[in-house]
Coordinates of C-alpha atoms in Angstrom, one line a residue:
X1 CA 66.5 100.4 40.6
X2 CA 68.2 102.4 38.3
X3 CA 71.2 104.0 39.3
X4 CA 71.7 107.5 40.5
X5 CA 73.5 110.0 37.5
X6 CA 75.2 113.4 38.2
X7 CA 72.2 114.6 36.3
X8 CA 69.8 113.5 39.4
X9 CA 72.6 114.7 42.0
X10 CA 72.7 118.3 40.6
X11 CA 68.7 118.5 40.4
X12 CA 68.0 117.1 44.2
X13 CA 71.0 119.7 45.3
X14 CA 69.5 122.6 43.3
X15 CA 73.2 123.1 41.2
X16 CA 74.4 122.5 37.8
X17 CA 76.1 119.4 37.0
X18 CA 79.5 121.2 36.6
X19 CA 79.1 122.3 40.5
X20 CA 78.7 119.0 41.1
X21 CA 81.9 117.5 38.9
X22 CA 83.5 120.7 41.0
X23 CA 82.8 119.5 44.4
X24 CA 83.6 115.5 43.3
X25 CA 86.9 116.5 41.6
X26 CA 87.4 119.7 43.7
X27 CA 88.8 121.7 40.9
X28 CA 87.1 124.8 41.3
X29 CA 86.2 126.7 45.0
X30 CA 82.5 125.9 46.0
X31 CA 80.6 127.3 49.2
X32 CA 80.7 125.0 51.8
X33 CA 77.2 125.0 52.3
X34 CA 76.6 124.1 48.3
X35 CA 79.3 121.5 48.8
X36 CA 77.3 120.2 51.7
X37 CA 74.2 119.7 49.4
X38 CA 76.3 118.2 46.9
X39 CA 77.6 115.8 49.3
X40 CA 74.1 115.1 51.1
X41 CA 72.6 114.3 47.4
X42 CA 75.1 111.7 46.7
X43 CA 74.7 110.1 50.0
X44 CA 70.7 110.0 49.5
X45 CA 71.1 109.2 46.1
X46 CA 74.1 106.8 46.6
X47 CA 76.0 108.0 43.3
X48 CA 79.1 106.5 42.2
X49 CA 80.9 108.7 39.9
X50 CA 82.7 106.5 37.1
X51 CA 85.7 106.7 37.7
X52 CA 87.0 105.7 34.2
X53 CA 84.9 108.6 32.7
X54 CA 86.5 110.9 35.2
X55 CA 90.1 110.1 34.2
X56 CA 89.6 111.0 30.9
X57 CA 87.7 113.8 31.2
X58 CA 90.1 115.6 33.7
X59 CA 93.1 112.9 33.0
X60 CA 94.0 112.5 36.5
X61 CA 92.6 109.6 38.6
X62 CA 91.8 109.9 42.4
X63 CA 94.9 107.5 43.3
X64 CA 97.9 109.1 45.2
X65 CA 101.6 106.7 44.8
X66 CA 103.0 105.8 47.9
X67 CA 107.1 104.8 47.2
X68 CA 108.4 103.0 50.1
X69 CA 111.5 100.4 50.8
X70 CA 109.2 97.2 52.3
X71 CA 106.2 97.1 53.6
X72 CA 107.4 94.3 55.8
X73 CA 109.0 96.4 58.0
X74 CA 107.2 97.8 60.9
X75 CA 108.3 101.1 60.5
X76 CA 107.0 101.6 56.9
X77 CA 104.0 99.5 57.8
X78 CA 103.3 102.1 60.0
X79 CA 103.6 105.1 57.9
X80 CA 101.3 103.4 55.1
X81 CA 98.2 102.7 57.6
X82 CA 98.6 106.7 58.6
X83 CA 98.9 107.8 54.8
X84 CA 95.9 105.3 53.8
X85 CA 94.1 106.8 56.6
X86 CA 94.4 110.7 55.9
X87 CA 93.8 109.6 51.7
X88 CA 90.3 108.0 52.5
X89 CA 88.9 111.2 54.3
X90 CA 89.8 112.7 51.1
X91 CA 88.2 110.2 48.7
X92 CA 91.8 109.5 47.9
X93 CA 92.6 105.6 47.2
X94 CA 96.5 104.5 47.7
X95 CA 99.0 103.4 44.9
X96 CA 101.5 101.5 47.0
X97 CA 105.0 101.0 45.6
X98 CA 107.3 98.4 47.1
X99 CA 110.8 99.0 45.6
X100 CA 113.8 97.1 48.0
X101 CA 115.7 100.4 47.9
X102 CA 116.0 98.8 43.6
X103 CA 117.4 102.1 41.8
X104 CA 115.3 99.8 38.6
X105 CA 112.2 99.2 40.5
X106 CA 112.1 103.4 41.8
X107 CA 112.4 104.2 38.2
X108 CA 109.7 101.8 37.0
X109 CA 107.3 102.7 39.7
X110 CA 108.0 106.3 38.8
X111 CA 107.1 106.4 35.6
X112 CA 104.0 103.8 35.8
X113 CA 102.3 106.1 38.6
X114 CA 102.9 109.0 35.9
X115 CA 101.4 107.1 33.2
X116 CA 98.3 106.7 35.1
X117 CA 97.7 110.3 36.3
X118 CA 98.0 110.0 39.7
X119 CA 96.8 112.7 41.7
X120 CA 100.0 112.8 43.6
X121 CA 103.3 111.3 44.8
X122 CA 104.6 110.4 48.0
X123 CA 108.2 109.3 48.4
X124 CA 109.0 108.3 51.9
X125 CA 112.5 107.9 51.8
X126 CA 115.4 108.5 49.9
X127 CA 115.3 107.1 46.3
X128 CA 118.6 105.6 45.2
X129 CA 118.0 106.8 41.5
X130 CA 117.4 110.4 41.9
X131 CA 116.3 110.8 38.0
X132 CA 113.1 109.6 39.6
X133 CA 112.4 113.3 41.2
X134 CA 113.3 114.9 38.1
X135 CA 110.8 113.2 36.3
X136 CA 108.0 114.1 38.9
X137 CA 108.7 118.2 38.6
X138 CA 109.1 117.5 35.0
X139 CA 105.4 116.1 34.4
X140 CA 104.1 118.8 37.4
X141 CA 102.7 115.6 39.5
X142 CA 102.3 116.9 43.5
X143 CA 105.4 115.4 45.6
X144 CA 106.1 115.1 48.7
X145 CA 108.7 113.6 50.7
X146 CA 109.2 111.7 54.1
X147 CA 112.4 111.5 55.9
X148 CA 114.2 113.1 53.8
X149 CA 114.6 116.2 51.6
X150 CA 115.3 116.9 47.9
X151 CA 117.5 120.0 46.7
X152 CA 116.6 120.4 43.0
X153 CA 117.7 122.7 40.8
X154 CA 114.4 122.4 38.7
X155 CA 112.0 123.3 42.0
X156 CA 111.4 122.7 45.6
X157 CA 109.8 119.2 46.9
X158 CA 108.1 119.9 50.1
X159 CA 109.4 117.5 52.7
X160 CA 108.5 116.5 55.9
X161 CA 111.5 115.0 57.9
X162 CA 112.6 113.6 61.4
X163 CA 115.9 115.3 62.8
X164 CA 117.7 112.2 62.6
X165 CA 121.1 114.1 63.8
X166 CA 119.5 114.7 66.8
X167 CA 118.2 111.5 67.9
X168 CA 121.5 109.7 67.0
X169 CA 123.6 112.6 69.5
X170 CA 120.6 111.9 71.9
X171 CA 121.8 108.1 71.4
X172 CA 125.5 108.9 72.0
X173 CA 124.5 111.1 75.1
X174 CA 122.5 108.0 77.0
X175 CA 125.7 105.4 76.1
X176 CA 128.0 107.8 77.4
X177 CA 126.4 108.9 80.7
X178 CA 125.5 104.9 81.6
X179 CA 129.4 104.8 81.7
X180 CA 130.2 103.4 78.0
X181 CA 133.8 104.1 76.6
X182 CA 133.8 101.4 73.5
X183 CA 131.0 102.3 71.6
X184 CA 130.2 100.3 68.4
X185 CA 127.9 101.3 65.6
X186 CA 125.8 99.3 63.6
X187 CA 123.7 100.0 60.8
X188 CA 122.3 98.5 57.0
X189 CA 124.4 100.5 54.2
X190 CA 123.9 104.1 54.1
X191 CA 121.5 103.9 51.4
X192 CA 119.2 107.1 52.1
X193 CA 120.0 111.0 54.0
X194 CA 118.2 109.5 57.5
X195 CA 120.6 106.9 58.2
X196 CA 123.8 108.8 56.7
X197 CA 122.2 111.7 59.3
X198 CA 122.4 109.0 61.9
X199 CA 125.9 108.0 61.6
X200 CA 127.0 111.5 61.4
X201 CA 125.3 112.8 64.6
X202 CA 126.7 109.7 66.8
X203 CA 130.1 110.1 65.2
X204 CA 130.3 113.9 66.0
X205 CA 128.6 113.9 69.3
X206 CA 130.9 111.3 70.6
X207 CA 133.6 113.6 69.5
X208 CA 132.2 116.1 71.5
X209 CA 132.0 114.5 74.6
X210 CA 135.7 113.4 73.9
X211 CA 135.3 109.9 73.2
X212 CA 137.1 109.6 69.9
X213 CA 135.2 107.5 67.4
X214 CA 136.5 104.7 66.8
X215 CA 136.2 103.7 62.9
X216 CA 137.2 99.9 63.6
X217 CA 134.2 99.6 65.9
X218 CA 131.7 100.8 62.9
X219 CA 129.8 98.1 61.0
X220 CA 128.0 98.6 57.9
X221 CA 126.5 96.2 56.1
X222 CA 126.8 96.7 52.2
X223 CA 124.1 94.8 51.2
X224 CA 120.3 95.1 51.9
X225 CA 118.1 91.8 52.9
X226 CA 116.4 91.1 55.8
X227 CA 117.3 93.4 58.8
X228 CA 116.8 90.8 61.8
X229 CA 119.4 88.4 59.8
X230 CA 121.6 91.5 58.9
X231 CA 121.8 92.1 62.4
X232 CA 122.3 89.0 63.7
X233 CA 125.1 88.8 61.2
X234 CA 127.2 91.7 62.1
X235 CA 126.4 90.6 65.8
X236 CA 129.4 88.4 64.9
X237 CA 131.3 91.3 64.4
X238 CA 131.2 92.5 68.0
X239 CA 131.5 88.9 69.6
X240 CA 135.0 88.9 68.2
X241 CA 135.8 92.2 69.8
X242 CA 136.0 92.6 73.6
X243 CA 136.4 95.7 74.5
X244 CA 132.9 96.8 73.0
X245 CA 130.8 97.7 76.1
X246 CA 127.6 99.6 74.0
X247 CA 125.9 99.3 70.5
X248 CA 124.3 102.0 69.1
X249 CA 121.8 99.9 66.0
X250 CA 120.5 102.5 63.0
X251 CA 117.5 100.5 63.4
X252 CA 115.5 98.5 66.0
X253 CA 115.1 95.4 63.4
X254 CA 119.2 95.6 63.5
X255 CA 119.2 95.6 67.2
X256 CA 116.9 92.3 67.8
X257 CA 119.3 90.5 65.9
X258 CA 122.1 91.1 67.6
X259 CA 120.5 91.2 71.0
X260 CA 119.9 87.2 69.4
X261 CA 123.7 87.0 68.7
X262 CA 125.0 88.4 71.8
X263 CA 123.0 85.9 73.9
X264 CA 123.6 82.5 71.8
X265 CA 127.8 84.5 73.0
X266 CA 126.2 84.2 76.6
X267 CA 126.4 88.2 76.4
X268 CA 124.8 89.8 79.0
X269 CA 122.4 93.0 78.2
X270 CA 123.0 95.3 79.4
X271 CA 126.0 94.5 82.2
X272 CA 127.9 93.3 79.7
X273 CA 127.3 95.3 76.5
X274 CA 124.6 97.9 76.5
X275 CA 122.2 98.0 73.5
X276 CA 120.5 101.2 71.7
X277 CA 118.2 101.0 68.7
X278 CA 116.2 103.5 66.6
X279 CA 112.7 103.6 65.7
X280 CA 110.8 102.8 68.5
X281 CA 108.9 99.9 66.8
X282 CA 106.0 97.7 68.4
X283 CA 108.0 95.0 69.3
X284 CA 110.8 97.1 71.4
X285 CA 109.0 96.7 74.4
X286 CA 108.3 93.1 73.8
X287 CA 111.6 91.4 73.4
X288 CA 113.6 90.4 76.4
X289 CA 115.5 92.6 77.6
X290 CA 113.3 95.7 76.4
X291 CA 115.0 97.8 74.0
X292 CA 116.7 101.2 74.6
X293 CA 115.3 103.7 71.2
X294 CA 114.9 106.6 70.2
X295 CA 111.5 106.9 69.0
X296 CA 110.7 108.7 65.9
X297 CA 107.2 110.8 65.5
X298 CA 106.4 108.5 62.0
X299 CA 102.6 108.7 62.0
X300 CA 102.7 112.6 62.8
X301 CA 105.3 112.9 59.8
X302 CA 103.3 110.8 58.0
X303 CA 100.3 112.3 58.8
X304 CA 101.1 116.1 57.4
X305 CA 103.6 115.0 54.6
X306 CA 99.8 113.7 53.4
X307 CA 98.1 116.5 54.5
X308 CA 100.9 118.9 52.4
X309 CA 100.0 116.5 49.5
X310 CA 96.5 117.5 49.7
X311 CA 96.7 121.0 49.8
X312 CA 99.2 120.5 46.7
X313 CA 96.5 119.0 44.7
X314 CA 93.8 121.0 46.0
X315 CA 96.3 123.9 44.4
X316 CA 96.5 126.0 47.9
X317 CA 99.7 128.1 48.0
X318 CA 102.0 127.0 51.0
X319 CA 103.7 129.6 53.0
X320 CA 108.0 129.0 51.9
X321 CA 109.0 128.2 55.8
X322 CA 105.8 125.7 55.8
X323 CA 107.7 123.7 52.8
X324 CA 110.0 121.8 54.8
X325 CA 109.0 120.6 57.9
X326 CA 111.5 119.3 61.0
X327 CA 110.0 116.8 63.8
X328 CA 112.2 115.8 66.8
X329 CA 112.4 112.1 67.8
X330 CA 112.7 111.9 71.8
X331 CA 114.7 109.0 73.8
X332 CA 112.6 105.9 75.6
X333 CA 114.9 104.2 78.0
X334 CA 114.3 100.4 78.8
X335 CA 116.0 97.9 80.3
X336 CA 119.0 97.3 77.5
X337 CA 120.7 100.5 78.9
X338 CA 119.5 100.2 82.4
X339 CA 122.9 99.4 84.1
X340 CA 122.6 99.5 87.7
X341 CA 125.0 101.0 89.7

């Protein structure tokens, strides 16, 4: 059979073949009920458009860069399913960046989803070399960012972010009213604006509620590897210190591990020491005890940083309050806080 040209699209749809390259490559507005021919005659027809051919001609590709830490971790996971998702509806395919929070690896991902044209860029989290977002205004490529936001002095990167301030106070608020008064914090380094957000709203809303902070109960890791292990390791931390009675973990990989360390201590959880994570991942209701978290709306966040990234592309004007967007995360108490009286 021979195959289906834009040619034979364009006649069984009654347009011209540059209506049909608009509707494909939506670079011009088109009717929605010519677009609905158009769309009907490539399904009857089953055209493929070539996609090298289409580079060249409008030197973009219909791939959109996704930039994320590891992939490996559920949280990310997460967010890359939901961004895969709203892409396909689109025709969009995904361009998916793994860079270990590497300043060398953001910068070569960078510039390699530049050098292919890609439609768009999604950063969902705080690079460690910010050169990289320079370099995205710079060559006018569609940005958007995740859990975070970008001030630039060159021009605004939309943003979609979690108000990570207010889950950690939220966090600080459940330790204190179970009756903690030593409360340890634990966390990876303070690589990106979420977690630095999350150590600064604990710190201040213990303050607050006139529980000084203590700085020699705060353990950061300065290294990045696995989180489990990272938490298991700085577990060791609060075996050696007694009068810790709560742990408030940046993340809820942190806070398996040293759930694992506390009990090879024979800790109890929560009588003993009470334990608070962040994220709300999968397995938080799985392990034993069920983890205390504060769970963060990552698929909606996910869901219209990609749908801001479409409209970018699709060159619609964004109201300036729509720009950069807040979500609140929301506390899920389980049995690591669950005291009783």
């Amino acid at each position: 059979m021979k195959k289906a040209t834009m040619k034979d699209v364009a006649r069984m749809a009654g347009v011209t073949q540059p209506t049909v390259s608009h509707v494909l490559n939506r670079t011009a507005p088109i009717s929605d009920e010519v677009a609905c021919r158009v769309r009907q005659a490539v399904k009857e027809l089953g055209y493929r458009p070539n996609a090298n051919a289409r580079s060249l001609k409008t030197k973009k590709t219909n791939m959109v860069g996704l930039l994320i830490p590891n992939i490996s971790n559920g949280y990310y996971a997460d967010i890359v399913q939901t961004v895969e998702e709203e892409l396909r509806e689109e025709g969009l395919l995904l361009f998916l960046c793994n860079t270990f929070h590497e300043s060398v690896l953001e910068k070569k991902y960078t510039d390699t989803l530049i050098e292919q044209n890609v439609r768009g860029i999604i950063i969902g989290y705080g690079l460690a070399d910010e050169s990289c977002y320079a370099s995205v205004i710079d060559n006018e490529i569609p940005t958007v960012t995740l859990d975070s936001k970008i001030v630039s002095s060159k021009k605004e990167i939309p943003s979609v972010e979690i108000n990570n301030e207010t889950g950690a106070r939220a966090a600080a608020d459940h330790l204190f009213h179970i009756g903690a008064k030593n409360m340890c914090f634990i966390s990876e380094p303070l690589f990106n604006r979420a977690l630095k957000k999350r150590y600064i709203g604990f710190k201040e809303r213990l303050d607050e509620l006139g529980v000084p902070f203590n700085q020699e109960l705060c353990f950061l890791e300065t290294m990045e590897y696995d989180k489990i292990e990272m938490g298991y390791n700085l577990g060791a931390h609060v075996l050696m210190n007694k009068q810790i009675d709560a742990i408030f973990a940046s993340t809820d990989q942190l806070a398996y591990g040293v759930i694992r360390r506390l009990k090879e201590g024979h800790v109890r959880i929560p009588e003993d020491i009470a334990v608070i994570g962040y994220d709300d991942n999968s397995l938080s209701k799985l392990i034993s005890p069920e983890l205390t978290t504060i769970a963060q709306p990552k698929s909606e966040m996910a869901a219209r940083g990609t749908q801001m990234l479409i409209k970018m592309i699709d060159a619609e004007n964004m109201e300036q309050e729509n720009l950069h967007i807040v979500l609140e995360p929301n506390l899920i108490i389980r049995e690591s806080t669950m005291r009783l009286a």
